PDB file of C-alpha atoms in Angstrom:
ATOM      1  CA  MET A  37       0.006   0.007  -0.004  1.00 41.00           C
ATOM      2  CA  GLY A  38       2.804   2.399   0.906  1.00 44.00           C
ATOM      3  CA  GLU A  39       4.636   1.775  -2.402  1.00 42.00           C
ATOM      4  CA  SER A  40       1.460   2.436  -4.430  1.00 38.00           C
ATOM      5  CA  HIS A  41       0.892   5.666  -2.532  1.00 39.00           C
ATOM      6  CA  LEU A  42       4.364   6.936  -3.368  1.00 33.00           C
ATOM      7  CA  LEU A  43       3.907   6.155  -7.100  1.00 32.00           C
ATOM      8  CA  ILE A  44       0.683   8.183  -7.304  1.00 30.00           C
ATOM      9  CA  CYS A  45       2.323  11.137  -5.620  1.00 33.00           C
ATOM     10  CA  GLY A  46       5.147  11.012  -8.154  1.00 36.00           C
ATOM     11  CA  VAL A  47       2.743  11.125 -11.084  1.00 34.00           C
ATOM     12  CA  ASN A  48       0.883  14.071  -9.660  1.00 39.00           C
ATOM     13  CA  GLU A  49       4.075  16.102  -9.168  1.00 35.00           C
ATOM     14  CA  ALA A  50       5.123  15.434 -12.763  1.00 36.00           C
ATOM     15  CA  ALA A  51       1.714  16.530 -14.050  1.00 34.00           C
ATOM     16  CA  LYS A  52       2.044  19.848 -12.247  1.00 34.00           C
ATOM     17  CA  VAL A  53       5.357  20.568 -13.972  1.00 38.00           C
ATOM     18  CA  ILE A  54       4.191  19.711 -17.492  1.00 33.00           C
ATOM     19  CA  ASN A  55       0.659  21.235 -17.354  1.00 42.00           C
ATOM     20  CA  PRO A  56       0.475  24.185 -14.999  1.00 41.00           C
ATOM     21  CA  GLU A  57      -3.035  24.809 -13.693  1.00 45.00           C
ATOM     22  CA  THR A  58      -2.669  28.557 -14.030  1.00 49.00           C
ATOM     23  CA  GLN A  59      -1.747  30.336 -17.280  1.00 60.00           C
ATOM     24  CA  SER A  60      -1.565  34.021 -18.198  1.00 83.00           C
ATOM     25  CA  GLU A  61      -4.838  35.159 -19.777  1.00 90.00           C
ATOM     26  CA  PRO A  62      -4.788  36.994 -23.139  1.00 94.00           C
ATOM     27  CA  SER A  63      -5.543  40.717 -22.967  1.00 95.00           C
ATOM     28  CA  PHE A  64      -5.417  43.948 -24.927  1.00 96.00           C
ATOM     29  CA  ILE A  65      -2.667  46.523 -24.596  1.00 96.00           C
ATOM     30  CA  SER A  66      -4.575  48.894 -26.853  1.00 96.00           C
ATOM     31  CA  GLU A  67      -7.715  50.609 -25.608  1.00 97.00           C
ATOM     32  CA  SER A  68     -10.943  51.491 -27.405  1.00 97.00           C
ATOM     33  CA  GLY A  69     -10.872  54.908 -29.029  1.00 97.00           C
ATOM     34  CA  LYS A  70     -12.489  57.464 -31.286  1.00 98.00           C
ATOM     35  CA  PHE A  71     -10.580  58.468 -34.420  1.00 98.00           C
ATOM     36  CA  LYS A  72     -11.040  61.168 -37.073  1.00 97.00           C
ATOM     37  CA  PHE A  73      -9.403  60.927 -40.484  1.00 98.00           C
ATOM     38  CA  VAL A  74      -9.632  63.278 -43.444  1.00 97.00           C
ATOM     39  CA  THR A  75     -10.980  61.576 -46.554  1.00 97.00           C
ATOM     40  CA  GLY A  76      -8.149  60.246 -48.691  1.00 97.00           C
ATOM     41  CA  ASN A  77      -5.806  59.738 -45.755  1.00 97.00           C
ATOM     42  CA  THR A  78      -4.782  56.387 -44.270  1.00 98.00           C
ATOM     43  CA  ILE A  79      -6.758  54.903 -41.379  1.00 98.00           C
ATOM     44  CA  LEU A  80      -4.688  53.106 -38.715  1.00 98.00           C
ATOM     45  CA  LEU A  81      -6.501  51.363 -35.860  1.00 98.00           C
ATOM     46  CA  PRO A  82      -4.360  49.816 -33.079  1.00 98.00           C
ATOM     47  CA  CYS A  83      -4.927  46.316 -31.751  1.00 97.00           C
ATOM     48  CA  ASP A  84      -1.922  45.357 -29.593  1.00 97.00           C
ATOM     49  CA  VAL A  85      -2.416  42.174 -27.569  1.00 96.00           C
ATOM     50  CA  THR A  86      -0.468  40.107 -25.062  1.00 95.00           C
ATOM     51  CA  ASN A  87      -0.495  36.394 -24.173  1.00 93.00           C
ATOM     52  CA  ALA A  88      -2.643  35.739 -27.230  1.00 90.00           C
ATOM     53  CA  GLU A  89      -0.335  33.471 -29.250  1.00 90.00           C
ATOM     54  CA  SER A  90      -2.773  30.543 -29.027  1.00 90.00           C
ATOM     55  CA  TYR A  91      -5.859  32.584 -29.937  1.00 94.00           C
ATOM     56  CA  VAL A  92      -7.341  33.904 -33.151  1.00 95.00           C
ATOM     57  CA  ILE A  93      -7.416  37.677 -33.409  1.00 96.00           C
ATOM     58  CA  ALA A  94     -10.183  39.032 -35.683  1.00 97.00           C
ATOM     59  CA  TRP A  95     -11.357  42.393 -36.967  1.00 98.00           C
ATOM     60  CA  LYS A  96     -15.059  43.059 -37.575  1.00 97.00           C
ATOM     61  CA  LYS A  97     -17.208  45.937 -38.823  1.00 97.00           C
ATOM     62  CA  GLY A  98     -20.865  45.346 -38.204  1.00 95.00           C
ATOM     63  CA  ILE A  99     -21.553  41.748 -39.307  1.00 94.00           C
ATOM     64  CA  ALA A 100     -18.632  41.745 -41.754  1.00 96.00           C
ATOM     65  CA  ILE A 101     -15.464  39.831 -40.832  1.00 97.00           C
ATOM     66  CA  LEU A 102     -12.472  41.802 -42.083  1.00 98.00           C
ATOM     67  CA  THR A 103      -9.592  39.631 -40.878  1.00 97.00           C
ATOM     68  CA  ALA A 104      -9.179  36.328 -38.995  1.00 96.00           C
ATOM     69  CA  GLY A 105      -5.727  35.700 -37.557  1.00 95.00           C
ATOM     70  CA  LYS A 106      -3.245  36.869 -40.177  1.00 94.00           C
ATOM     71  CA  VAL A 107      -5.700  36.121 -43.006  1.00 95.00           C
ATOM     72  CA  LYS A 108      -7.482  39.036 -44.670  1.00 96.00           C
ATOM     73  CA  VAL A 109     -11.081  38.082 -45.285  1.00 96.00           C
ATOM     74  CA  SER A 110     -12.292  41.361 -46.761  1.00 96.00           C
ATOM     75  CA  PRO A 111     -11.811  41.697 -50.534  1.00 96.00           C
ATOM     76  CA  ASP A 112     -11.010  45.391 -50.057  1.00 97.00           C
ATOM     77  CA  ALA A 113      -7.493  45.891 -51.515  1.00 96.00           C
ATOM     78  CA  ARG A 114      -6.994  49.025 -49.399  1.00 97.00           C
ATOM     79  CA  MET A 115      -7.109  47.000 -46.179  1.00 97.00           C
ATOM     80  CA  ASN A 116      -4.159  45.291 -44.487  1.00 97.00           C
ATOM     81  CA  LEU A 117      -2.775  44.215 -41.104  1.00 97.00           C
ATOM     82  CA  VAL A 118       0.335  46.071 -39.980  1.00 96.00           C
ATOM     83  CA  ASN A 119       2.500  45.978 -36.844  1.00 94.00           C
ATOM     84  CA  GLY A 120       0.964  42.732 -35.714  1.00 94.00           C
ATOM     85  CA  TYR A 121      -2.817  43.069 -35.662  1.00 96.00           C
ATOM     86  CA  SER A 122      -3.336  46.784 -36.228  1.00 97.00           C
ATOM     87  CA  LEU A 123      -5.739  47.487 -39.077  1.00 98.00           C
ATOM     88  CA  GLN A 124      -4.730  49.824 -41.912  1.00 98.00           C
ATOM     89  CA  ILE A 125      -7.076  51.194 -44.584  1.00 98.00           C
ATOM     90  CA  LYS A 126      -5.520  53.330 -47.324  1.00 98.00           C
ATOM     91  CA  ASN A 127      -7.255  56.094 -49.271  1.00 98.00           C
ATOM     92  CA  SER A 128     -10.125  56.458 -46.864  1.00 98.00           C
ATOM     93  CA  VAL A 129     -13.639  57.300 -48.132  1.00 97.00           C
ATOM     94  CA  PRO A 130     -16.765  58.450 -46.243  1.00 97.00           C
ATOM     95  CA  GLN A 131     -18.124  54.890 -46.309  1.00 97.00           C
ATOM     96  CA  ASP A 132     -15.244  53.810 -44.069  1.00 98.00           C
ATOM     97  CA  ALA A 133     -16.820  55.594 -41.116  1.00 98.00           C
ATOM     98  CA  GLY A 134     -18.278  53.342 -38.419  1.00 98.00           C
ATOM     99  CA  VAL A 135     -17.386  51.066 -35.533  1.00 98.00           C
ATOM    100  CA  TYR A 136     -14.514  48.592 -35.882  1.00 98.00           C
ATOM    101  CA  VAL A 137     -14.070  45.719 -33.414  1.00 98.00           C
ATOM    102  CA  CYS A 138     -10.841  43.882 -32.669  1.00 98.00           C
ATOM    103  CA  GLN A 139     -11.654  40.558 -30.968  1.00 97.00           C
ATOM    104  CA  ILE A 140      -9.704  37.840 -29.181  1.00 96.00           C
ATOM    105  CA  ALA A 141     -11.516  34.566 -29.730  1.00 93.00           C
ATOM    106  CA  THR A 142     -11.515  33.322 -26.141  1.00 91.00           C
ATOM    107  CA  LEU A 143     -14.427  31.264 -24.686  1.00 90.00           C
ATOM    108  CA  GLU A 144     -16.052  34.591 -23.895  1.00 91.00           C
ATOM    109  CA  PRO A 145     -14.604  36.843 -26.644  1.00 92.00           C
ATOM    110  CA  LEU A 146     -12.610  39.906 -25.545  1.00 95.00           C
ATOM    111  CA  GLU A 147     -13.171  43.043 -27.613  1.00 97.00           C
ATOM    112  CA  ILE A 148     -12.056  46.608 -28.093  1.00 98.00           C
ATOM    113  CA  MET A 149     -14.035  49.008 -30.302  1.00 98.00           C
ATOM    114  CA  HIS A 150     -12.809  51.917 -32.389  1.00 98.00           C
ATOM    115  CA  THR A 151     -15.201  54.539 -33.717  1.00 98.00           C
ATOM    116  CA  VAL A 152     -14.059  56.113 -36.984  1.00 98.00           C
ATOM    117  CA  ASP A 153     -15.305  59.427 -38.370  1.00 98.00           C
ATOM    118  CA  ILE A 154     -14.264  60.515 -41.883  1.00 98.00           C
ATOM    119  CA  LEU A 155     -13.871  64.268 -42.313  1.00 98.00           C
ATOM    120  CA  VAL A 156     -14.806  65.619 -45.753  1.00 98.00           C
ATOM    121  CA  PRO A 157     -13.906  69.083 -47.090  1.00 98.00           C
ATOM    122  CA  PRO A 158     -16.825  71.269 -48.210  1.00 98.00           C
ATOM    123  CA  VAL A 159     -18.213  71.030 -51.736  1.00 97.00           C
ATOM    124  CA  ILE A 160     -20.762  73.450 -53.156  1.00 95.00           C
ATOM    125  CA  HIS A 161     -23.333  71.560 -55.236  1.00 91.00           C
ATOM    126  CA  HIS A 162     -25.750  74.307 -56.122  1.00 87.00           C
ATOM    127  CA  VAL A 163     -25.892  78.075 -56.269  1.00 86.00           C
ATOM    128  CA  THR A 164     -28.802  80.096 -57.679  1.00 83.00           C
ATOM    129  CA  SER A 165     -28.750  80.597 -61.452  1.00 75.00           C
ATOM    130  CA  GLY A 166     -25.447  78.813 -61.848  1.00 72.00           C
ATOM    131  CA  GLY A 167     -23.369  81.993 -61.573  1.00 77.00           C
ATOM    132  CA  SER A 168     -25.243  84.742 -63.391  1.00 83.00           C
ATOM    133  CA  LEU A 169     -28.700  86.242 -62.932  1.00 86.00           C
ATOM    134  CA  GLN A 170     -30.576  89.032 -64.651  1.00 88.00           C
ATOM    135  CA  VAL A 171     -33.079  90.778 -62.413  1.00 87.00           C
ATOM    136  CA  LYS A 172     -35.681  93.446 -63.127  1.00 89.00           C
ATOM    137  CA  LYS A 173     -35.372  96.671 -61.192  1.00 88.00           C
ATOM    138  CA  GLY A 174     -37.681  96.779 -58.169  1.00 89.00           C
ATOM    139  CA  THR A 175     -38.092  92.988 -57.847  1.00 91.00           C
ATOM    140  CA  PRO A 176     -36.779  90.889 -54.941  1.00 92.00           C
ATOM    141  CA  VAL A 177     -33.928  88.442 -55.401  1.00 92.00           C
ATOM    142  CA  TYR A 178     -33.521  85.141 -53.565  1.00 92.00           C
ATOM    143  CA  LEU A 179     -30.080  83.529 -53.691  1.00 93.00           C
ATOM    144  CA  GLU A 180     -29.446  79.997 -52.428  1.00 93.00           C
ATOM    145  CA  CYS A 181     -26.248  78.070 -51.850  1.00 94.00           C
ATOM    146  CA  PHE A 182     -26.094  74.369 -50.906  1.00 95.00           C
ATOM    147  CA  ALA A 183     -22.946  72.538 -49.824  1.00 96.00           C
ATOM    148  CA  THR A 184     -21.993  69.190 -48.299  1.00 97.00           C
ATOM    149  CA  GLY A 185     -19.119  68.038 -46.114  1.00 97.00           C
ATOM    150  CA  ASN A 186     -18.340  66.520 -42.729  1.00 98.00           C
ATOM    151  CA  PRO A 187     -18.825  68.241 -40.439  1.00 97.00           C
ATOM    152  CA  THR A 188     -21.666  70.157 -42.046  1.00 97.00           C
ATOM    153  CA  PRO A 189     -20.232  73.330 -43.624  1.00 98.00           C
ATOM    154  CA  ASN A 190     -21.127  76.815 -42.434  1.00 98.00           C
ATOM    155  CA  ILE A 191     -22.336  78.908 -45.373  1.00 97.00           C
ATOM    156  CA  THR A 192     -21.817  82.661 -45.604  1.00 97.00           C
ATOM    157  CA  TRP A 193     -22.667  85.280 -48.212  1.00 97.00           C
ATOM    158  CA  THR A 194     -20.465  88.288 -48.994  1.00 96.00           C
ATOM    159  CA  ARG A 195     -20.318  90.866 -51.748  1.00 95.00           C
ATOM    160  CA  LYS A 196     -17.206  91.472 -53.823  1.00 94.00           C
ATOM    161  CA  ASN A 197     -15.635  94.848 -53.044  1.00 93.00           C
ATOM    162  CA  ASN A 198     -18.723  95.997 -51.248  1.00 94.00           C
ATOM    163  CA  ILE A 199     -20.986  95.437 -48.269  1.00 94.00           C
ATOM    164  CA  LEU A 200     -24.271  93.566 -48.509  1.00 95.00           C
ATOM    165  CA  PRO A 201     -27.457  95.564 -49.192  1.00 92.00           C
ATOM    166  CA  ASN A 202     -28.424  95.226 -45.500  1.00 90.00           C
ATOM    167  CA  GLY A 203     -25.241  97.066 -44.540  1.00 91.00           C
ATOM    168  CA  GLU A 204     -23.426  94.028 -43.149  1.00 93.00           C
ATOM    169  CA  GLU A 205     -20.140  92.599 -44.423  1.00 95.00           C
ATOM    170  CA  LYS A 206     -21.423  89.009 -44.445  1.00 95.00           C
ATOM    171  CA  LEU A 207     -24.493  86.887 -43.728  1.00 96.00           C
ATOM    172  CA  SER A 208     -24.252  83.365 -42.235  1.00 96.00           C
ATOM    173  CA  SER A 209     -27.071  81.561 -44.017  1.00 96.00           C
ATOM    174  CA  PRO A 210     -27.624  79.312 -47.036  1.00 95.00           C
ATOM    175  CA  ALA A 211     -30.079  81.893 -48.395  1.00 95.00           C
ATOM    176  CA  LEU A 212     -29.702  85.611 -49.134  1.00 94.00           C
ATOM    177  CA  THR A 213     -32.743  87.766 -49.900  1.00 93.00           C
ATOM    178  CA  ILE A 214     -32.362  91.200 -51.553  1.00 92.00           C
ATOM    179  CA  GLU A 215     -35.501  93.340 -51.573  1.00 92.00           C
ATOM    180  CA  ASN A 216     -36.391  95.982 -54.163  1.00 91.00           C
ATOM    181  CA  MET A 217     -33.460  95.355 -56.496  1.00 90.00           C
ATOM    182  CA  ASP A 218     -31.743  98.337 -58.139  1.00 89.00           C
ATOM    183  CA  ARG A 219     -28.440  99.054 -59.828  1.00 85.00           C
ATOM    184  CA  HIS A 220     -26.813  99.942 -56.486  1.00 89.00           C
ATOM    185  CA  LYS A 221     -27.439  96.358 -55.304  1.00 91.00           C
ATOM    186  CA  GLY A 222     -26.037  94.677 -58.377  1.00 90.00           C
ATOM    187  CA  GLY A 223     -22.598  93.100 -58.534  1.00 91.00           C
ATOM    188  CA  THR A 224     -20.913  89.859 -57.581  1.00 93.00           C
ATOM    189  CA  TYR A 225     -22.189  87.960 -54.553  1.00 94.00           C
ATOM    190  CA  ILE A 226     -19.974  85.219 -53.113  1.00 95.00           C
ATOM    191  CA  CYS A 227     -21.092  82.069 -51.331  1.00 96.00           C
ATOM    192  CA  THR A 228     -18.445  80.485 -49.075  1.00 97.00           C
ATOM    193  CA  ALA A 229     -18.753  77.042 -47.442  1.00 98.00           C
ATOM    194  CA  ASN A 230     -16.319  76.238 -44.637  1.00 98.00           C
ATOM    195  CA  ASN A 231     -16.123  73.372 -42.122  1.00 98.00           C
ATOM    196  CA  GLY A 232     -12.487  73.590 -41.054  1.00 97.00           C
ATOM    197  CA  VAL A 233     -11.454  70.648 -43.236  1.00 97.00           C
ATOM    198  CA  GLY A 234      -9.227  71.497 -46.160  1.00 95.00           C
ATOM    199  CA  GLN A 235      -9.866  74.739 -47.989  1.00 96.00           C
ATOM    200  CA  PRO A 236     -13.196  76.640 -47.999  1.00 97.00           C
ATOM    201  CA  ALA A 237     -15.293  76.233 -51.153  1.00 97.00           C
ATOM    202  CA  THR A 238     -16.582  79.328 -52.932  1.00 96.00           C
ATOM    203  CA  SER A 239     -19.040  80.110 -55.713  1.00 94.00           C
ATOM    204  CA  GLN A 240     -20.142  83.436 -57.219  1.00 93.00           C
ATOM    205  CA  VAL A 241     -23.386  84.885 -58.540  1.00 92.00           C
ATOM    206  CA  LEU A 242     -23.242  87.998 -60.740  1.00 92.00           C
ATOM    207  CA  LEU A 243     -26.430  90.030 -60.536  1.00 91.00           C
ATOM    208  CA  HIS A 244     -27.349  92.133 -63.579  1.00 88.00           C
ATOM    209  CA  VAL A 245     -30.127  94.693 -63.004  1.00 88.00           C
ATOM    210  CA  LEU A 246     -32.529  95.166 -65.905  1.00 85.00           C
ATOM    211  CA  CYS A 247     -34.300  98.501 -66.148  1.00 73.00           C
ATOM    212  CA  LYS A 248     -38.062  98.855 -66.335  1.00 61.00           C
ATOM    213  CA  SER A 249     -37.693 101.609 -68.933  1.00 56.00           C
ATOM    214  CA  THR A 250     -35.264 102.551 -71.688  1.00 48.00           C
ATOM    215  CA  LEU A 251     -31.553 102.753 -70.890  1.00 49.00           C
ATOM    216  CA  LYS A 252     -29.816 106.076 -71.303  1.00 49.00           C
ATOM    217  CA  LEU A 253     -26.245 106.133 -72.540  1.00 44.00           C
ATOM    218  CA  VAL A 254     -24.096 108.205 -70.204  1.00 43.00           C
ATOM    219  CA  SER A 255     -20.616 107.551 -71.548  1.00 43.00           C
ATOM    220  CA  ILE A 256     -19.639 105.848 -74.799  1.00 41.00           C
ATOM    221  CA  ALA A 257     -16.012 105.522 -73.732  1.00 47.00           C
ATOM    222  CA  ALA A 258     -16.830 103.929 -70.412  1.00 40.00           C
ATOM    223  CA  ASN A 259     -19.881 102.063 -71.765  1.00 40.00           C
ATOM    224  CA  ILE A 260     -22.018 103.345 -68.861  1.00 42.00           C
ATOM    225  CA  PHE A 261     -25.807 103.285 -68.893  1.00 45.00           C
ATOM    226  CA  ILE A 262     -28.387 104.366 -66.336  1.00 52.00           C
ATOM    227  CA  CYS A 263     -32.047 103.495 -65.932  1.00 57.00           C
ATOM    228  CA  LEU A 264     -34.564 106.157 -66.761  1.00 52.00           C
ATOM    229  CA  GLN A 265     -37.080 106.695 -63.991  1.00 48.00           C
TER     230      GLN A 265
END
């Protein structure tokens, strides 16, 4: 009985050396974060891990699996793993915005989440009359300017080499209304869209005032006309 007892103890001691009961658990060195990238730039999302050699590391966006281990699952040629398991996306586009998840495939998966926002410079898509407008004297004029970008651009109206008809230097609004149009209110009006990303976008509208009555030639040399009252 004593000899058998000693043999069992010897086996147990050997088992403890070969298969330790306690092992270091995998974990993230990187933390979840919020990132902003200008469109066209390269996205880099960190996923540094430790004690994860025996586990699969995966990247996900929504229900889409982007990578699994060192294998790229996504067909997107812009996407790659760099510096271990960090995710790189070149030539970013607005559609790249969203939540990206780096996951360690443990029994209860461990995750960090990165929120990506893509900043887009302003682009003016529409301005009244497409740049030139003829207006009858005495009628109101309504100018509109629409622009997109991320964040949403702030739109202002100014007047080239002059103040606005209301006496102000600029108006922060997509729309500019000019009442009772006359030749003193004609000229070039400038729409500017700015959101702090890249360069502001501008577009111009040239207002020509048409007289109600016959034009009177004032100077042939200067080609100046005035409206008859």
